[in-house]
Short mmCIF file of N, CA and C in Angstrom, two decimals:
data_model
loop_
_atom_site.label_atom_id
_atom_site.label_comp_id
_atom_site.label_asym_id
_atom_site.label_seq_id
_atom_site.Cartn_x
_atom_site.Cartn_y
_atom_site.Cartn_z
N MET A 8 100.95 124.19 110.30
CA MET A 8 100.47 123.09 109.67
C MET A 8 98.97 123.20 110.14
N LYS A 9 97.70 122.58 108.84
CA LYS A 9 96.18 122.62 108.21
C LYS A 9 96.85 120.90 109.18
N LYS A 10 95.61 120.90 110.00
CA LYS A 10 95.03 119.37 110.39
C LYS A 10 94.68 119.17 110.04
N LEU A 11 94.84 117.94 108.96
CA LEU A 11 93.67 116.93 106.90
C LEU A 11 92.41 116.80 108.28
N GLU A 12 91.30 116.51 108.09
CA GLU A 12 90.67 116.34 107.77
C GLU A 12 90.16 114.27 108.58
N GLU A 13 90.62 113.96 107.31
CA GLU A 13 90.89 112.35 106.84
C GLU A 13 92.39 111.81 105.91
N ILE A 14 93.18 111.43 106.70
CA ILE A 14 94.31 110.59 105.36
C ILE A 14 92.91 109.04 105.59
N LEU A 15 93.06 108.74 104.51
CA LEU A 15 92.75 107.09 103.77
C LEU A 15 94.06 105.56 103.73
N LEU A 16 94.65 104.85 103.94
CA LEU A 16 95.87 104.51 103.74
C LEU A 16 95.35 103.16 103.51
N VAL A 17 95.66 102.67 101.91
CA VAL A 17 95.40 101.31 101.38
C VAL A 17 96.83 100.53 101.24
N ASP A 18 97.06 99.55 102.24
CA ASP A 18 98.05 98.60 102.24
C ASP A 18 97.22 97.03 102.13
N ASP A 19 97.74 96.21 102.18
CA ASP A 19 97.03 94.61 102.44
C ASP A 19 98.55 94.26 103.41
N SER A 20 98.97 95.50 104.47
CA SER A 20 99.45 94.62 105.58
C SER A 20 98.82 95.52 106.38
N GLU A 21 98.31 94.13 107.86
CA GLU A 21 97.53 95.47 108.33
C GLU A 21 98.27 96.01 109.32
N GLY A 22 99.27 95.64 109.33
CA GLY A 22 100.27 95.92 110.37
C GLY A 22 100.59 96.72 110.24
N THR A 23 100.92 97.27 108.68
CA THR A 23 101.55 98.45 108.01
C THR A 23 100.88 99.67 108.69
N ASN A 24 99.06 98.78 108.79
CA ASN A 24 97.94 99.80 108.42
C ASN A 24 98.03 100.66 109.88
N ASP A 25 98.71 99.48 111.20
CA ASP A 25 98.29 100.47 112.93
C ASP A 25 99.77 101.12 112.72
N LEU A 26 100.90 100.20 112.39
CA LEU A 26 101.73 101.34 112.63
C LEU A 26 101.15 102.83 112.27
N ASN A 27 101.36 103.15 110.72
CA ASN A 27 101.20 104.35 110.32
C ASN A 27 100.17 105.14 111.04
N THR A 28 98.84 104.25 111.29
CA THR A 28 98.37 105.03 111.95
C THR A 28 98.41 105.26 113.32
N LEU A 29 99.17 104.52 114.51
CA LEU A 29 99.82 105.11 115.77
C LEU A 29 100.55 106.50 114.89
N LEU A 30 101.59 106.50 114.56
CA LEU A 30 101.86 107.36 114.28
C LEU A 30 101.55 108.71 113.35
N LEU A 31 100.62 108.59 112.26
CA LEU A 31 99.58 110.08 112.50
C LEU A 31 99.18 110.25 113.63
N THR A 32 98.20 109.09 114.32
CA THR A 32 97.48 109.93 116.03
C THR A 32 98.54 110.76 116.18
N GLU A 33 99.89 109.78 117.02
CA GLU A 33 100.30 110.42 117.78
C GLU A 33 101.36 112.45 117.22
N MET A 34 101.23 112.19 115.87
CA MET A 34 101.39 113.21 115.74
C MET A 34 100.91 114.31 115.26
N GLY A 35 99.64 114.21 115.48
CA GLY A 35 98.59 114.49 115.75
C GLY A 35 97.70 115.40 114.15
N VAL A 36 98.16 115.27 113.62
CA VAL A 36 97.90 115.60 111.72
C VAL A 36 96.74 115.55 110.60
N VAL A 37 95.90 114.37 111.45
CA VAL A 37 94.37 114.08 111.65
C VAL A 37 93.74 113.59 112.04
N ASN A 38 91.90 114.03 111.76
CA ASN A 38 91.25 113.85 112.51
C ASN A 38 91.12 112.21 112.49
N LYS A 39 90.67 111.50 111.31
CA LYS A 39 90.62 110.52 110.96
C LYS A 39 91.13 110.41 109.91
N ILE A 40 91.18 108.53 110.83
CA ILE A 40 92.05 107.41 109.83
C ILE A 40 91.58 106.51 109.48
N SER A 41 91.13 105.95 107.83
CA SER A 41 90.44 104.99 107.17
C SER A 41 91.33 104.06 106.46
N THR A 42 91.40 103.17 106.69
CA THR A 42 91.80 101.94 106.14
C THR A 42 91.66 101.17 105.31
N ALA A 43 92.21 100.78 103.81
CA ALA A 43 91.86 99.75 103.32
C ALA A 43 92.35 98.50 102.62
N LEU A 44 92.55 97.33 102.21
CA LEU A 44 93.60 96.36 102.05
C LEU A 44 94.03 96.02 100.73
N ASN A 45 92.79 96.93 100.40
CA ASN A 45 93.80 96.79 98.77
C ASN A 45 92.85 97.89 97.66
N GLY A 46 93.20 97.99 96.91
CA GLY A 46 92.37 99.00 95.77
C GLY A 46 91.34 99.04 95.74
N LYS A 47 90.88 97.94 95.33
CA LYS A 47 89.15 97.26 95.38
C LYS A 47 88.49 97.87 96.33
N LEU A 48 89.14 98.13 97.79
CA LEU A 48 88.57 98.35 99.03
C LEU A 48 87.72 100.01 98.98
N ALA A 49 88.93 99.37 98.68
CA ALA A 49 89.59 101.42 98.51
C ALA A 49 88.45 102.29 97.61
N LEU A 50 88.55 101.42 96.44
CA LEU A 50 87.67 102.08 95.72
C LEU A 50 85.94 102.17 96.34
N ASP A 51 86.05 100.95 96.88
CA ASP A 51 84.34 101.09 97.34
C ASP A 51 83.97 101.78 98.19
N TYR A 52 85.40 101.80 98.92
CA TYR A 52 84.89 103.34 100.23
C TYR A 52 84.32 104.84 100.09
N LEU A 53 85.50 104.89 98.77
CA LEU A 53 85.20 106.01 97.69
C LEU A 53 84.02 106.20 97.25
N THR A 54 83.23 105.94 96.59
CA THR A 54 82.40 105.57 95.93
C THR A 54 80.83 104.97 96.77
N ALA A 55 80.86 104.71 98.02
CA ALA A 55 79.80 104.60 98.94
C ALA A 55 80.01 106.21 98.61
N LYS A 56 78.07 105.96 99.48
CA LYS A 56 78.12 107.39 100.38
C LYS A 56 77.34 106.88 101.43
N ASP A 57 77.29 108.26 102.26
CA ASP A 57 77.83 108.33 103.19
C ASP A 57 75.54 108.56 104.13
N ASP A 58 75.25 108.05 105.32
CA ASP A 58 74.09 108.70 105.92
C ASP A 58 73.75 109.51 105.30
N GLU A 59 74.40 110.33 104.87
CA GLU A 59 73.85 111.88 104.72
C GLU A 59 73.90 111.87 103.23
N GLY A 60 74.07 110.99 102.51
CA GLY A 60 74.35 110.98 100.82
C GLY A 60 75.54 111.86 100.30
N ASN A 61 76.41 112.16 101.26
CA ASN A 61 78.05 112.41 100.97
C ASN A 61 79.24 111.09 101.01
N TYR A 62 79.91 111.39 99.68
CA TYR A 62 80.84 110.64 99.77
C TYR A 62 81.97 110.89 100.55
N PRO A 63 82.81 109.49 100.82
CA PRO A 63 83.35 110.17 101.46
C PRO A 63 85.22 111.29 101.14
N ASN A 64 85.67 111.76 101.94
CA ASN A 64 86.58 112.97 101.29
C ASN A 64 87.49 112.74 101.93
N PRO A 65 88.63 111.94 102.25
CA PRO A 65 89.93 111.97 102.77
C PRO A 65 90.93 113.16 101.89
N ASP A 66 91.51 113.67 102.23
CA ASP A 66 92.37 114.82 102.12
C ASP A 66 93.01 114.47 101.50
N LEU A 67 93.93 113.41 101.97
CA LEU A 67 95.29 112.62 101.82
C LEU A 67 94.65 110.41 101.67
N ILE A 68 95.54 110.08 99.84
CA ILE A 68 95.32 108.66 100.06
C ILE A 68 97.33 108.27 100.25
N LEU A 69 97.54 107.66 100.98
CA LEU A 69 98.81 107.08 101.03
C LEU A 69 98.12 105.65 100.34
N LEU A 70 98.81 105.37 99.25
CA LEU A 70 98.92 104.05 98.74
C LEU A 70 99.63 103.30 98.09
N ASP A 71 99.63 102.02 98.88
CA ASP A 71 101.10 100.49 98.36
C ASP A 71 100.74 100.48 97.14
N ILE A 72 101.89 99.75 96.49
CA ILE A 72 101.85 99.61 94.87
C ILE A 72 101.36 98.08 94.80
N ASN A 73 102.27 97.41 95.61
CA ASN A 73 102.03 95.78 95.09
C ASN A 73 100.90 95.06 96.62
N MET A 74 99.18 94.98 95.40
CA MET A 74 98.42 94.49 97.45
C MET A 74 98.02 93.78 95.80
N PRO A 75 97.07 92.29 97.01
CA PRO A 75 96.35 91.01 95.83
C PRO A 75 94.62 92.05 95.76
N VAL A 76 94.11 91.70 94.74
CA VAL A 76 93.25 91.88 94.24
C VAL A 76 93.33 92.89 93.56
N MET A 77 93.94 94.10 93.58
CA MET A 77 94.13 95.56 92.88
C MET A 77 95.29 95.89 93.57
N ASP A 78 96.58 96.59 92.73
CA ASP A 78 97.55 96.68 93.14
C ASP A 78 97.29 98.49 93.44
N GLY A 79 97.32 98.96 93.31
CA GLY A 79 97.83 100.49 93.23
C GLY A 79 97.38 101.13 92.23
N TYR A 80 98.50 100.56 90.84
CA TYR A 80 98.32 101.28 89.56
C TYR A 80 96.96 100.74 89.22
N GLN A 81 96.68 99.43 89.22
CA GLN A 81 94.58 99.37 89.37
C GLN A 81 94.08 100.03 89.96
N PHE A 82 94.23 100.69 90.67
CA PHE A 82 93.68 101.48 91.83
C PHE A 82 93.78 102.64 90.77
N LEU A 83 94.55 102.93 90.10
CA LEU A 83 95.14 105.25 89.79
C LEU A 83 94.12 104.64 88.22
N ASP A 84 94.19 103.76 87.97
CA ASP A 84 93.42 103.95 86.08
C ASP A 84 91.90 103.58 86.64
N ALA A 85 91.35 102.85 87.70
CA ALA A 85 89.64 102.57 88.07
C ALA A 85 89.95 104.37 89.43
N TYR A 86 90.79 105.29 89.39
CA TYR A 86 90.18 106.42 89.91
C TYR A 86 90.36 107.44 88.79
N LYS A 87 91.17 107.30 87.91
CA LYS A 87 90.67 108.48 87.20
C LYS A 87 89.23 108.38 86.34
N ASN A 88 88.02 107.73 86.46
CA ASN A 88 87.39 106.68 85.53
C ASN A 88 86.09 107.24 86.42
N LEU A 89 86.65 108.04 87.91
CA LEU A 89 85.25 107.82 89.19
C LEU A 89 84.95 109.78 88.36
N ASP A 90 83.50 109.50 88.84
CA ASP A 90 83.16 110.80 89.25
C ASP A 90 83.50 112.47 89.55
N GLU A 91 84.17 113.40 89.40
CA GLU A 91 84.43 114.22 90.11
C GLU A 91 84.38 114.93 91.88
N GLU A 92 82.52 114.36 92.02
CA GLU A 92 82.28 114.54 93.20
C GLU A 92 82.82 113.30 93.96
N MET A 93 83.50 112.33 93.57
CA MET A 93 84.28 111.33 94.35
C MET A 93 85.61 111.76 94.45
N LYS A 94 86.69 112.12 93.19
CA LYS A 94 87.69 111.71 93.83
C LYS A 94 87.53 113.79 94.14
N ALA A 95 87.19 114.48 94.35
CA ALA A 95 87.03 115.71 94.85
C ALA A 95 88.45 116.51 95.18
N ASP A 96 89.24 116.59 96.05
CA ASP A 96 90.41 117.36 95.91
C ASP A 96 91.14 116.04 96.94
N LYS A 97 91.50 115.17 96.58
CA LYS A 97 92.18 114.49 97.61
C LYS A 97 93.24 114.28 96.59
N ILE A 98 94.34 114.29 98.00
CA ILE A 98 96.48 114.03 97.12
C ILE A 98 96.78 112.72 97.56
N ILE A 99 97.04 112.15 96.20
CA ILE A 99 97.55 110.85 96.22
C ILE A 99 99.11 110.52 96.42
N VAL A 100 99.69 109.74 97.40
CA VAL A 100 100.99 109.67 97.98
C VAL A 100 101.16 108.41 97.70
N MET A 101 102.13 107.94 97.29
CA MET A 101 102.40 106.18 96.89
C MET A 101 103.36 106.42 97.27
N LEU A 102 103.48 105.15 98.40
CA LEU A 102 103.70 104.81 100.14
C LEU A 102 104.38 103.35 99.97
N THR A 103 105.33 103.23 99.43
CA THR A 103 105.64 101.42 99.22
C THR A 103 106.84 100.87 98.63
N THR A 104 107.37 99.80 98.90
CA THR A 104 108.68 99.08 99.90
C THR A 104 109.24 99.89 98.23
N SER A 105 108.98 99.52 97.11
CA SER A 105 109.42 98.87 95.89
C SER A 105 110.49 100.01 96.00
N ILE A 106 112.10 99.68 95.39
CA ILE A 106 112.68 100.85 94.77
C ILE A 106 113.17 100.33 92.70
N ASN A 107 112.07 100.24 92.90
CA ASN A 107 112.45 99.48 91.58
C ASN A 107 111.42 101.01 90.43
N GLU A 108 113.21 101.91 89.91
CA GLU A 108 113.25 102.93 88.83
C GLU A 108 111.80 102.35 87.55
N ILE A 109 111.75 101.46 87.32
CA ILE A 109 110.48 101.24 86.64
C ILE A 109 109.35 101.38 87.34
N ASP A 110 108.98 101.43 88.69
CA ASP A 110 107.51 101.08 89.77
C ASP A 110 107.53 103.14 89.88
N ILE A 111 109.24 103.99 89.46
CA ILE A 111 108.87 105.13 90.57
C ILE A 111 108.84 105.79 89.03
N GLU A 112 109.22 105.96 87.93
CA GLU A 112 108.64 106.08 86.52
C GLU A 112 107.38 106.17 86.28
N LYS A 113 106.83 105.10 86.57
CA LYS A 113 105.09 104.38 86.27
C LYS A 113 104.44 105.10 87.20
N ALA A 114 104.60 105.58 88.37
CA ALA A 114 104.17 105.86 89.72
C ALA A 114 103.93 107.92 89.28
N LYS A 115 105.16 108.24 88.87
CA LYS A 115 105.29 109.75 88.19
C LYS A 115 104.54 110.14 87.16
N ALA A 116 104.21 109.20 85.91
CA ALA A 116 103.50 108.98 84.58
C ALA A 116 101.66 109.23 85.19
N TYR A 117 102.23 109.04 86.33
CA TYR A 117 100.12 109.34 86.58
C TYR A 117 100.18 109.96 87.08
N GLY A 118 98.75 111.26 86.66
CA GLY A 118 98.63 112.74 87.86
C GLY A 118 98.11 112.40 88.06
N TYR A 119 97.25 111.48 88.98
CA TYR A 119 96.65 111.75 90.36
C TYR A 119 97.79 111.63 91.59
N ALA A 120 99.43 110.97 90.94
CA ALA A 120 99.84 110.47 92.37
C ALA A 120 101.33 111.73 92.28
N LYS A 121 100.59 112.48 93.68
CA LYS A 121 101.60 113.75 93.64
C LYS A 121 102.91 113.35 94.81
N GLY A 122 103.00 112.11 94.86
CA GLY A 122 104.23 111.78 95.45
C GLY A 122 104.62 110.40 95.88
N TYR A 123 105.99 110.66 95.82
CA TYR A 123 106.16 108.54 95.69
C TYR A 123 107.17 108.46 97.10
N HIS A 124 106.78 107.95 98.22
CA HIS A 124 107.88 107.65 99.12
C HIS A 124 107.96 106.35 100.07
N PHE A 125 108.70 105.55 100.20
CA PHE A 125 109.43 104.22 101.08
C PHE A 125 109.06 104.26 102.27
N LYS A 126 108.34 103.01 102.65
CA LYS A 126 108.34 102.58 103.87
C LYS A 126 109.81 102.39 104.40
N PRO A 127 109.39 102.48 105.18
CA PRO A 127 108.67 102.31 106.39
C PRO A 127 108.46 103.98 106.28
N LEU A 128 107.32 104.76 106.66
CA LEU A 128 106.44 106.20 106.67
C LEU A 128 107.05 105.80 108.10
N ASP A 129 107.87 107.58 108.37
CA ASP A 129 108.09 107.97 109.74
C ASP A 129 107.53 109.80 109.83
N GLU A 130 108.54 109.86 111.02
CA GLU A 130 107.59 112.00 110.73
C GLU A 130 108.14 112.78 109.77
N ASP A 131 109.71 112.54 109.52
CA ASP A 131 110.03 113.62 109.13
C ASP A 131 109.09 113.36 107.26
N LYS A 132 109.44 112.11 107.14
CA LYS A 132 108.36 111.60 104.99
C LYS A 132 107.16 112.35 105.44
N MET A 133 106.05 112.15 107.02
CA MET A 133 105.46 112.48 106.68
C MET A 133 105.15 114.38 106.81
N GLN A 134 105.67 114.41 107.01
CA GLN A 134 106.34 116.45 106.73
C GLN A 134 106.39 116.49 105.78
N LYS A 135 107.29 116.12 105.07
CA LYS A 135 107.62 116.09 103.65
C LYS A 135 105.84 116.29 103.01
N ILE A 136 105.37 115.17 102.99
CA ILE A 136 103.97 114.79 102.26
C ILE A 136 103.00 116.27 102.37
N LEU A 137 103.37 116.12 104.38
CA LEU A 137 101.84 117.02 104.31
C LEU A 137 102.64 118.44 103.78
N GLU A 138 104.51 118.88 103.50
CA GLU A 138 104.40 120.52 102.62
C GLU A 138 103.77 120.41 101.79
N GLY A 139 104.19 119.05 101.01
CA GLY A 139 103.51 119.17 99.25
C GLY A 139 102.07 119.18 99.14
N ILE A 140 101.08 119.34 100.01
CA ILE A 140 99.61 119.40 100.09
C ILE A 140 99.55 121.43 99.61
#
């Protein structure tokens, strides 16, 4: 399995981000883990160039649905309007507590969301996500 360069965790729970960071670190599947506490902060991160003039390019975005300021669906709506350079080859997977069938179907309707998994993230779920990339 190829090691990812970067994963962006987008979740309003710092505890969830910390646990997911710990799991991903222990699994050794990624070099860099970035976090954002809502969709707006994630968009801000993805659209800000670094010192060399490059946009961040996480290989995988694990996206919660229910967040303040900008939820996962609002993020996906805004994400589709980004310049292609900002989207690059990112894979977005919904990672949520919502078992609502409407949420599942809505997430599948977005072309950018390539998967839907329930929290908590564990090694088996992460392996399935990585196999799908």
